[in-house]
Amino acid sequence: MAIETKTSNSIAADSKLRELFIDQLQDIYWAERKLVKALGKMLDAATTAPLREAFRKHQDETRNHVTRLEQVFESIGEKADTTKCPAMAGIIDEANDIIDETDASSSQRDAGLIIAAQKAEHYEIATYGSLAQLAEIMGYIEAKNLLGTTLDEEKATDEHLSQIAKSGINYNAVLEKEDDKNDVL
Ligand SMILES: [Fe+2]
Ligand SMILES: [Fe+2]
């Protein structure tokens, strides 16, 4: 493809695309660091063991996502830095609202936490998919592979959360009445 013959690190070095790439890396680096903390809060708030376990596992993976982004910055000769990601800040605010507005030990709480977590995963999937593409077009192969590894983990987490929701949480939540307090069905 003609476009591939034009790509190289030397061309990418001062390109507008590299500037955009770094800006987006800083955005997701901020988001991942916030998510480590947010997932800990969601883990503590979750009702059922499978969801707590899913959040615990993904919190560990998210710590690796932070490290992997630092490796991406290093691989392109940039210092790891953050810029606030308003989108992820909003998604985390929503998760906190769900915790505030649902009863502890309810299936409604878990159903809400899964929605919030999947919103975060979908944002990450969009970001990592795009960044892996940009890395490839600029010839940043190491960065592309690192970003692709994280992308696969985000997709697997999203799938796993869907399975947990379908395996009983959503059904139990639909049986809970509005005036039920702290019932686990
Ligand atoms: Fe992540
Ligand atoms: Fe994630």
mmCIF file with all atom_site columns, C-alpha atoms and ligand atoms in Angstrom:
data_model
loop_
_atom_site.group_PDB
_atom_site.id
_atom_site.type_symbol
_atom_site.label_atom_id
_atom_site.label_alt_id
_atom_site.label_comp_id
_atom_site.label_asym_id
_atom_site.label_entity_id
_atom_site.label_seq_id
_atom_site.pdbx_PDB_ins_code
_atom_site.Cartn_x
_atom_site.Cartn_y
_atom_site.Cartn_z
_atom_site.occupancy
_atom_site.B_iso_or_equiv
_atom_site.pdbx_formal_charge
_atom_site.auth_seq_id
_atom_site.auth_comp_id
_atom_site.auth_asym_id
_atom_site.auth_atom_id
_atom_site.pdbx_PDB_model_num
ATOM   1   C  CA . MET A 1 1   ? 0.000   0.000   0.000  1.00 0.00 ? 1   MET A CA 1
ATOM   2   C  CA . ALA A 1 2   ? 1.346   3.420   -0.926 1.00 0.00 ? 2   ALA A CA 1
ATOM   3   C  CA . ILE A 1 3   ? 0.609   4.819   2.502  1.00 0.00 ? 3   ILE A CA 1
ATOM   4   C  CA . GLU A 1 4   ? 2.882   2.225   4.159  1.00 0.00 ? 4   GLU A CA 1
ATOM   5   C  CA . THR A 1 5   ? 5.900   3.238   2.091  1.00 0.00 ? 5   THR A CA 1
ATOM   6   C  CA . LYS A 1 6   ? 5.638   6.737   3.552  1.00 0.00 ? 6   LYS A CA 1
ATOM   7   C  CA . THR A 1 7   ? 5.618   5.700   7.205  1.00 0.00 ? 7   THR A CA 1
ATOM   8   C  CA . SER A 1 8   ? 8.745   5.708   9.340  1.00 0.00 ? 8   SER A CA 1
ATOM   9   C  CA . ASN A 1 9   ? 9.917   7.025   12.667 1.00 0.00 ? 9   ASN A CA 1
ATOM   10  C  CA . SER A 1 10  ? 11.745  9.863   10.953 1.00 0.00 ? 10  SER A CA 1
ATOM   11  C  CA . ILE A 1 11  ? 8.614   11.066  9.171  1.00 0.00 ? 11  ILE A CA 1
ATOM   12  C  CA . ALA A 1 12  ? 6.527   10.623  12.341 1.00 0.00 ? 12  ALA A CA 1
ATOM   13  C  CA . ALA A 1 13  ? 8.941   12.557  14.547 1.00 0.00 ? 13  ALA A CA 1
ATOM   14  C  CA . ASP A 1 14  ? 7.563   16.035  13.903 1.00 0.00 ? 14  ASP A CA 1
ATOM   15  C  CA . SER A 1 15  ? 4.186   15.116  12.449 1.00 0.00 ? 15  SER A CA 1
ATOM   16  C  CA . LYS A 1 16  ? 0.821   16.445  13.550 1.00 0.00 ? 16  LYS A CA 1
ATOM   17  C  CA . LEU A 1 17  ? -0.236  12.832  13.971 1.00 0.00 ? 17  LEU A CA 1
ATOM   18  C  CA . ARG A 1 18  ? 2.493   12.215  16.552 1.00 0.00 ? 18  ARG A CA 1
ATOM   19  C  CA . GLU A 1 19  ? 1.298   15.290  18.453 1.00 0.00 ? 19  GLU A CA 1
ATOM   20  C  CA . LEU A 1 20  ? -2.239  13.867  18.453 1.00 0.00 ? 20  LEU A CA 1
ATOM   21  C  CA . PHE A 1 21  ? -0.918  10.432  19.463 1.00 0.00 ? 21  PHE A CA 1
ATOM   22  C  CA . ILE A 1 22  ? 0.934   11.856  22.466 1.00 0.00 ? 22  ILE A CA 1
ATOM   23  C  CA . ASP A 1 23  ? -2.079  13.924  23.487 1.00 0.00 ? 23  ASP A CA 1
ATOM   24  C  CA . GLN A 1 24  ? -4.284  10.823  23.421 1.00 0.00 ? 24  GLN A CA 1
ATOM   25  C  CA . LEU A 1 25  ? -1.659  8.793   25.307 1.00 0.00 ? 25  LEU A CA 1
ATOM   26  C  CA . GLN A 1 26  ? -1.646  11.416  28.057 1.00 0.00 ? 26  GLN A CA 1
ATOM   27  C  CA . ASP A 1 27  ? -5.455  11.262  28.195 1.00 0.00 ? 27  ASP A CA 1
ATOM   28  C  CA . ILE A 1 28  ? -5.597  7.479   28.625 1.00 0.00 ? 28  ILE A CA 1
ATOM   29  C  CA . TYR A 1 29  ? -2.631  7.500   31.031 1.00 0.00 ? 29  TYR A CA 1
ATOM   30  C  CA . TRP A 1 30  ? -4.645  9.857   33.285 1.00 0.00 ? 30  TRP A CA 1
ATOM   31  C  CA . ALA A 1 31  ? -7.728  7.636   32.869 1.00 0.00 ? 31  ALA A CA 1
ATOM   32  C  CA . GLU A 1 32  ? -5.940  4.369   33.708 1.00 0.00 ? 32  GLU A CA 1
ATOM   33  C  CA . ARG A 1 33  ? -4.396  5.807   36.871 1.00 0.00 ? 33  ARG A CA 1
ATOM   34  C  CA . LYS A 1 34  ? -7.832  6.997   38.020 1.00 0.00 ? 34  LYS A CA 1
ATOM   35  C  CA . LEU A 1 35  ? -9.365  3.633   37.153 1.00 0.00 ? 35  LEU A CA 1
ATOM   36  C  CA . VAL A 1 36  ? -7.015  1.748   39.470 1.00 0.00 ? 36  VAL A CA 1
ATOM   37  C  CA . LYS A 1 37  ? -8.529  3.667   42.375 1.00 0.00 ? 37  LYS A CA 1
ATOM   38  C  CA . ALA A 1 38  ? -12.090 3.620   41.019 1.00 0.00 ? 38  ALA A CA 1
ATOM   39  C  CA . LEU A 1 39  ? -12.019 -0.158  40.520 1.00 0.00 ? 39  LEU A CA 1
ATOM   40  C  CA . GLY A 1 40  ? -10.983 -0.561  44.152 1.00 0.00 ? 40  GLY A CA 1
ATOM   41  C  CA . LYS A 1 41  ? -14.045 1.403   45.235 1.00 0.00 ? 41  LYS A CA 1
ATOM   42  C  CA . MET A 1 42  ? -16.296 -0.574  42.872 1.00 0.00 ? 42  MET A CA 1
ATOM   43  C  CA . LEU A 1 43  ? -14.825 -3.825  44.187 1.00 0.00 ? 43  LEU A CA 1
ATOM   44  C  CA . ASP A 1 44  ? -15.658 -2.830  47.770 1.00 0.00 ? 44  ASP A CA 1
ATOM   45  C  CA . ALA A 1 45  ? -19.178 -1.768  46.752 1.00 0.00 ? 45  ALA A CA 1
ATOM   46  C  CA . ALA A 1 46  ? -20.085 -4.865  44.689 1.00 0.00 ? 46  ALA A CA 1
ATOM   47  C  CA . THR A 1 47  ? -22.587 -7.353  46.072 1.00 0.00 ? 47  THR A CA 1
ATOM   48  C  CA . THR A 1 48  ? -21.682 -10.685 44.523 1.00 0.00 ? 48  THR A CA 1
ATOM   49  C  CA . ALA A 1 49  ? -18.426 -12.632 44.605 1.00 0.00 ? 49  ALA A CA 1
ATOM   50  C  CA . PRO A 1 50  ? -18.058 -13.073 40.814 1.00 0.00 ? 50  PRO A CA 1
ATOM   51  C  CA . LEU A 1 51  ? -18.315 -9.320  40.247 1.00 0.00 ? 51  LEU A CA 1
ATOM   52  C  CA . ARG A 1 52  ? -15.915 -8.529  43.090 1.00 0.00 ? 52  ARG A CA 1
ATOM   53  C  CA . GLU A 1 53  ? -13.464 -11.041 41.616 1.00 0.00 ? 53  GLU A CA 1
ATOM   54  C  CA . ALA A 1 54  ? -13.853 -9.519  38.138 1.00 0.00 ? 54  ALA A CA 1
ATOM   55  C  CA . PHE A 1 55  ? -13.113 -6.035  39.509 1.00 0.00 ? 55  PHE A CA 1
ATOM   56  C  CA . ARG A 1 56  ? -10.152 -7.326  41.541 1.00 0.00 ? 56  ARG A CA 1
ATOM   57  C  CA . LYS A 1 57  ? -8.680  -9.052  38.479 1.00 0.00 ? 57  LYS A CA 1
ATOM   58  C  CA . HIS A 1 58  ? -9.196  -6.016  36.270 1.00 0.00 ? 58  HIS A CA 1
ATOM   59  C  CA . GLN A 1 59  ? -7.711  -3.707  38.889 1.00 0.00 ? 59  GLN A CA 1
ATOM   60  C  CA . ASP A 1 60  ? -4.517  -5.792  38.660 1.00 0.00 ? 60  ASP A CA 1
ATOM   61  C  CA . GLU A 1 61  ? -4.653  -5.648  34.866 1.00 0.00 ? 61  GLU A CA 1
ATOM   62  C  CA . THR A 1 62  ? -5.241  -1.896  35.011 1.00 0.00 ? 62  THR A CA 1
ATOM   63  C  CA . ARG A 1 63  ? -2.063  -1.466  37.062 1.00 0.00 ? 63  ARG A CA 1
ATOM   64  C  CA . ASN A 1 64  ? -0.319  -3.232  34.184 1.00 0.00 ? 64  ASN A CA 1
ATOM   65  C  CA . HIS A 1 65  ? -2.036  -0.889  31.719 1.00 0.00 ? 65  HIS A CA 1
ATOM   66  C  CA . VAL A 1 66  ? -0.454  2.051   33.550 1.00 0.00 ? 66  VAL A CA 1
ATOM   67  C  CA . THR A 1 67  ? 2.969   0.392   33.359 1.00 0.00 ? 67  THR A CA 1
ATOM   68  C  CA . ARG A 1 68  ? 2.472   -0.523  29.717 1.00 0.00 ? 68  ARG A CA 1
ATOM   69  C  CA . LEU A 1 69  ? 1.617   3.098   28.843 1.00 0.00 ? 69  LEU A CA 1
ATOM   70  C  CA . GLU A 1 70  ? 4.846   4.189   30.535 1.00 0.00 ? 70  GLU A CA 1
ATOM   71  C  CA . GLN A 1 71  ? 6.627   1.705   28.262 1.00 0.00 ? 71  GLN A CA 1
ATOM   72  C  CA . VAL A 1 72  ? 4.814   3.173   25.243 1.00 0.00 ? 72  VAL A CA 1
ATOM   73  C  CA . PHE A 1 73  ? 5.967   6.704   26.166 1.00 0.00 ? 73  PHE A CA 1
ATOM   74  C  CA . GLU A 1 74  ? 9.511   5.412   26.649 1.00 0.00 ? 74  GLU A CA 1
ATOM   75  C  CA . SER A 1 75  ? 9.474   3.524   23.348 1.00 0.00 ? 75  SER A CA 1
ATOM   76  C  CA . ILE A 1 76  ? 8.833   6.762   21.437 1.00 0.00 ? 76  ILE A CA 1
ATOM   77  C  CA . GLY A 1 77  ? 11.244  8.847   23.513 1.00 0.00 ? 77  GLY A CA 1
ATOM   78  C  CA . GLU A 1 78  ? 8.606   10.819  25.410 1.00 0.00 ? 78  GLU A CA 1
ATOM   79  C  CA . LYS A 1 79  ? 8.277   11.455  29.134 1.00 0.00 ? 79  LYS A CA 1
ATOM   80  C  CA . ALA A 1 80  ? 5.132   9.866   30.596 1.00 0.00 ? 80  ALA A CA 1
ATOM   81  C  CA . ASP A 1 81  ? 2.699   12.653  31.405 1.00 0.00 ? 81  ASP A CA 1
ATOM   82  C  CA . THR A 1 82  ? -1.025  13.081  32.020 1.00 0.00 ? 82  THR A CA 1
ATOM   83  C  CA . THR A 1 83  ? -3.745  15.398  30.845 1.00 0.00 ? 83  THR A CA 1
ATOM   84  C  CA . LYS A 1 84  ? -7.141  15.170  32.495 1.00 0.00 ? 84  LYS A CA 1
ATOM   85  C  CA . CYS A 1 85  ? -9.582  12.956  30.631 1.00 0.00 ? 85  CYS A CA 1
ATOM   86  C  CA . PRO A 1 86  ? -13.020 14.568  31.169 1.00 0.00 ? 86  PRO A CA 1
ATOM   87  C  CA . ALA A 1 87  ? -14.788 11.577  29.612 1.00 0.00 ? 87  ALA A CA 1
ATOM   88  C  CA . MET A 1 88  ? -13.363 9.056   32.065 1.00 0.00 ? 88  MET A CA 1
ATOM   89  C  CA . ALA A 1 89  ? -13.808 11.505  34.949 1.00 0.00 ? 89  ALA A CA 1
ATOM   90  C  CA . GLY A 1 90  ? -17.517 11.612  34.018 1.00 0.00 ? 90  GLY A CA 1
ATOM   91  C  CA . ILE A 1 91  ? -17.808 7.828   33.789 1.00 0.00 ? 91  ILE A CA 1
ATOM   92  C  CA . ILE A 1 92  ? -16.179 7.471   37.221 1.00 0.00 ? 92  ILE A CA 1
ATOM   93  C  CA . ASP A 1 93  ? -18.568 10.119  38.611 1.00 0.00 ? 93  ASP A CA 1
ATOM   94  C  CA . GLU A 1 94  ? -21.435 8.010   37.275 1.00 0.00 ? 94  GLU A CA 1
ATOM   95  C  CA . ALA A 1 95  ? -20.069 4.923   39.027 1.00 0.00 ? 95  ALA A CA 1
ATOM   96  C  CA . ASN A 1 96  ? -19.903 6.875   42.283 1.00 0.00 ? 96  ASN A CA 1
ATOM   97  C  CA . ASP A 1 97  ? -23.493 8.085   41.778 1.00 0.00 ? 97  ASP A CA 1
ATOM   98  C  CA . ILE A 1 98  ? -24.626 4.478   41.285 1.00 0.00 ? 98  ILE A CA 1
ATOM   99  C  CA . ILE A 1 99  ? -22.955 3.487   44.554 1.00 0.00 ? 99  ILE A CA 1
ATOM   100 C  CA . ASP A 1 100 ? -24.625 6.427   46.326 1.00 0.00 ? 100 ASP A CA 1
ATOM   101 C  CA . GLU A 1 101 ? -28.060 5.760   44.844 1.00 0.00 ? 101 GLU A CA 1
ATOM   102 C  CA . THR A 1 102 ? -28.316 1.970   45.241 1.00 0.00 ? 102 THR A CA 1
ATOM   103 C  CA . ASP A 1 103 ? -28.644 -0.196  48.348 1.00 0.00 ? 103 ASP A CA 1
ATOM   104 C  CA . ALA A 1 104 ? -25.632 -2.129  49.525 1.00 0.00 ? 104 ALA A CA 1
ATOM   105 C  CA . SER A 1 105 ? -25.978 -5.892  48.987 1.00 0.00 ? 105 SER A CA 1
ATOM   106 C  CA . SER A 1 106 ? -28.549 -5.480  46.213 1.00 0.00 ? 106 SER A CA 1
ATOM   107 C  CA . SER A 1 107 ? -28.453 -6.954  42.708 1.00 0.00 ? 107 SER A CA 1
ATOM   108 C  CA . GLN A 1 108 ? -29.535 -3.522  41.473 1.00 0.00 ? 108 GLN A CA 1
ATOM   109 C  CA . ARG A 1 109 ? -26.161 -2.217  42.761 1.00 0.00 ? 109 ARG A CA 1
ATOM   110 C  CA . ASP A 1 110 ? -24.248 -4.867  40.799 1.00 0.00 ? 110 ASP A CA 1
ATOM   111 C  CA . ALA A 1 111 ? -26.287 -4.304  37.633 1.00 0.00 ? 111 ALA A CA 1
ATOM   112 C  CA . GLY A 1 112 ? -25.468 -0.582  37.891 1.00 0.00 ? 112 GLY A CA 1
ATOM   113 C  CA . LEU A 1 113 ? -21.790 -1.178  38.572 1.00 0.00 ? 113 LEU A CA 1
ATOM   114 C  CA . ILE A 1 114 ? -21.549 -3.426  35.516 1.00 0.00 ? 114 ILE A CA 1
ATOM   115 C  CA . ILE A 1 115 ? -23.084 -0.682  33.341 1.00 0.00 ? 115 ILE A CA 1
ATOM   116 C  CA . ALA A 1 116 ? -20.584 1.852   34.685 1.00 0.00 ? 116 ALA A CA 1
ATOM   117 C  CA . ALA A 1 117 ? -17.651 -0.540  34.257 1.00 0.00 ? 117 ALA A CA 1
ATOM   118 C  CA . GLN A 1 118 ? -18.655 -1.401  30.705 1.00 0.00 ? 118 GLN A CA 1
ATOM   119 C  CA . LYS A 1 119 ? -18.854 2.297   29.825 1.00 0.00 ? 119 LYS A CA 1
ATOM   120 C  CA . ALA A 1 120 ? -15.251 2.598   31.024 1.00 0.00 ? 120 ALA A CA 1
ATOM   121 C  CA . GLU A 1 121 ? -14.217 -0.481  29.031 1.00 0.00 ? 121 GLU A CA 1
ATOM   122 C  CA . HIS A 1 122 ? -15.841 0.803   25.853 1.00 0.00 ? 122 HIS A CA 1
ATOM   123 C  CA . TYR A 1 123 ? -14.039 4.124   26.183 1.00 0.00 ? 123 TYR A CA 1
ATOM   124 C  CA . GLU A 1 124 ? -10.777 2.252   26.655 1.00 0.00 ? 124 GLU A CA 1
ATOM   125 C  CA . ILE A 1 125 ? -11.476 -0.073  23.716 1.00 0.00 ? 125 ILE A CA 1
ATOM   126 C  CA . ALA A 1 126 ? -12.123 2.919   21.431 1.00 0.00 ? 126 ALA A CA 1
ATOM   127 C  CA . THR A 1 127 ? -8.969  4.646   22.652 1.00 0.00 ? 127 THR A CA 1
ATOM   128 C  CA . TYR A 1 128 ? -6.609  1.676   22.478 1.00 0.00 ? 128 TYR A CA 1
ATOM   129 C  CA . GLY A 1 129 ? -7.970  0.549   19.111 1.00 0.00 ? 129 GLY A CA 1
ATOM   130 C  CA . SER A 1 130 ? -7.339  4.020   17.679 1.00 0.00 ? 130 SER A CA 1
ATOM   131 C  CA . LEU A 1 131 ? -3.935  4.441   19.320 1.00 0.00 ? 131 LEU A CA 1
ATOM   132 C  CA . ALA A 1 132 ? -2.724  1.034   18.099 1.00 0.00 ? 132 ALA A CA 1
ATOM   133 C  CA . GLN A 1 133 ? -3.695  2.091   14.572 1.00 0.00 ? 133 GLN A CA 1
ATOM   134 C  CA . LEU A 1 134 ? -1.862  5.412   14.898 1.00 0.00 ? 134 LEU A CA 1
ATOM   135 C  CA . ALA A 1 135 ? 1.226   3.655   16.291 1.00 0.00 ? 135 ALA A CA 1
ATOM   136 C  CA . GLU A 1 136 ? 1.235   1.262   13.357 1.00 0.00 ? 136 GLU A CA 1
ATOM   137 C  CA . ILE A 1 137 ? 0.917   3.983   10.733 1.00 0.00 ? 137 ILE A CA 1
ATOM   138 C  CA . MET A 1 138 ? 3.841   5.859   12.321 1.00 0.00 ? 138 MET A CA 1
ATOM   139 C  CA . GLY A 1 139 ? 6.006   2.745   12.440 1.00 0.00 ? 139 GLY A CA 1
ATOM   140 C  CA . TYR A 1 140 ? 6.014   2.503   16.246 1.00 0.00 ? 140 TYR A CA 1
ATOM   141 C  CA . ILE A 1 141 ? 5.865   -1.279  16.332 1.00 0.00 ? 141 ILE A CA 1
ATOM   142 C  CA . GLU A 1 142 ? 6.720   -1.744  20.014 1.00 0.00 ? 142 GLU A CA 1
ATOM   143 C  CA . ALA A 1 143 ? 4.068   0.808   20.969 1.00 0.00 ? 143 ALA A CA 1
ATOM   144 C  CA . LYS A 1 144 ? 1.553   -0.837  18.670 1.00 0.00 ? 144 LYS A CA 1
ATOM   145 C  CA . ASN A 1 145 ? 2.152   -4.240  20.289 1.00 0.00 ? 145 ASN A CA 1
ATOM   146 C  CA . LEU A 1 146 ? 1.896   -2.857  23.827 1.00 0.00 ? 146 LEU A CA 1
ATOM   147 C  CA . LEU A 1 147 ? -1.326  -1.010  23.012 1.00 0.00 ? 147 LEU A CA 1
ATOM   148 C  CA . GLY A 1 148 ? -2.717  -4.083  21.267 1.00 0.00 ? 148 GLY A CA 1
ATOM   149 C  CA . THR A 1 149 ? -2.060  -6.259  24.327 1.00 0.00 ? 149 THR A CA 1
ATOM   150 C  CA . THR A 1 150 ? -3.998  -3.861  26.542 1.00 0.00 ? 150 THR A CA 1
ATOM   151 C  CA . LEU A 1 151 ? -6.771  -3.613  23.935 1.00 0.00 ? 151 LEU A CA 1
ATOM   152 C  CA . ASP A 1 152 ? -7.220  -7.398  24.086 1.00 0.00 ? 152 ASP A CA 1
ATOM   153 C  CA . GLU A 1 153 ? -7.502  -7.296  27.888 1.00 0.00 ? 153 GLU A CA 1
ATOM   154 C  CA . GLU A 1 154 ? -10.109 -4.519  27.743 1.00 0.00 ? 154 GLU A CA 1
ATOM   155 C  CA . LYS A 1 155 ? -12.177 -6.504  25.244 1.00 0.00 ? 155 LYS A CA 1
ATOM   156 C  CA . ALA A 1 156 ? -11.939 -9.667  27.364 1.00 0.00 ? 156 ALA A CA 1
ATOM   157 C  CA . THR A 1 157 ? -13.045 -7.721  30.451 1.00 0.00 ? 157 THR A CA 1
ATOM   158 C  CA . ASP A 1 158 ? -16.015 -6.249  28.607 1.00 0.00 ? 158 ASP A CA 1
ATOM   159 C  CA . GLU A 1 159 ? -17.065 -9.757  27.505 1.00 0.00 ? 159 GLU A CA 1
ATOM   160 C  CA . HIS A 1 160 ? -16.621 -11.127 31.011 1.00 0.00 ? 160 HIS A CA 1
ATOM   161 C  CA . LEU A 1 161 ? -18.773 -8.358  32.507 1.00 0.00 ? 161 LEU A CA 1
ATOM   162 C  CA . SER A 1 162 ? -21.519 -9.122  29.979 1.00 0.00 ? 162 SER A CA 1
ATOM   163 C  CA . GLN A 1 163 ? -21.398 -12.778 30.998 1.00 0.00 ? 163 GLN A CA 1
ATOM   164 C  CA . ILE A 1 164 ? -21.624 -11.921 34.695 1.00 0.00 ? 164 ILE A CA 1
ATOM   165 C  CA . ALA A 1 165 ? -24.626 -9.642  34.051 1.00 0.00 ? 165 ALA A CA 1
ATOM   166 C  CA . LYS A 1 166 ? -26.385 -12.339 32.041 1.00 0.00 ? 166 LYS A CA 1
ATOM   167 C  CA . SER A 1 167 ? -25.556 -15.117 34.513 1.00 0.00 ? 167 SER A CA 1
ATOM   168 C  CA . GLY A 1 168 ? -28.060 -13.929 37.106 1.00 0.00 ? 168 GLY A CA 1
ATOM   169 C  CA . ILE A 1 169 ? -27.405 -10.395 38.328 1.00 0.00 ? 169 ILE A CA 1
ATOM   170 C  CA . ASN A 1 170 ? -29.752 -8.724  35.875 1.00 0.00 ? 170 ASN A CA 1
ATOM   171 C  CA . TYR A 1 171 ? -32.428 -11.362 36.487 1.00 0.00 ? 171 TYR A CA 1
ATOM   172 C  CA . ASN A 1 172 ? -32.132 -10.985 40.251 1.00 0.00 ? 172 ASN A CA 1
ATOM   173 C  CA . ALA A 1 173 ? -32.234 -7.199  39.912 1.00 0.00 ? 173 ALA A CA 1
ATOM   174 C  CA . VAL A 1 174 ? -35.509 -7.332  37.987 1.00 0.00 ? 174 VAL A CA 1
ATOM   175 C  CA . LEU A 1 175 ? -37.057 -9.273  40.896 1.00 0.00 ? 175 LEU A CA 1
ATOM   176 C  CA . GLU A 1 176 ? -36.070 -6.628  43.452 1.00 0.00 ? 176 GLU A CA 1
ATOM   177 C  CA . LYS A 1 177 ? -38.902 -4.243  44.303 1.00 0.00 ? 177 LYS A CA 1
ATOM   178 C  CA . GLU A 1 178 ? -38.367 -0.516  44.607 1.00 0.00 ? 178 GLU A CA 1
ATOM   179 C  CA . ASP A 1 179 ? -39.048 -0.586  48.346 1.00 0.00 ? 179 ASP A CA 1
ATOM   180 C  CA . ASP A 1 180 ? -36.816 -3.629  49.046 1.00 0.00 ? 180 ASP A CA 1
ATOM   181 C  CA . LYS A 1 181 ? -33.952 -2.770  51.326 1.00 0.00 ? 181 LYS A CA 1
ATOM   182 C  CA . ASN A 1 182 ? -30.745 -4.776  51.365 1.00 0.00 ? 182 ASN A CA 1
ATOM   183 C  CA . ASP A 1 183 ? -32.291 -7.909  49.920 1.00 0.00 ? 183 ASP A CA 1
ATOM   184 C  CA . VAL A 1 184 ? -30.080 -10.336 48.060 1.00 0.00 ? 184 VAL A CA 1
ATOM   185 C  CA . LEU A 1 185 ? -32.290 -12.623 46.008 1.00 0.00 ? 185 LEU A CA 1
HETATM 186 FE FE . FE  B 2 .   ? -7.215  -0.250  31.044 1.00 0.00 ? 1   FE  B FE 1
HETATM 187 FE FE . FE  B 2 .   ? -10.289 -1.541  31.520 1.00 0.00 ? 2   FE  B FE 1
#
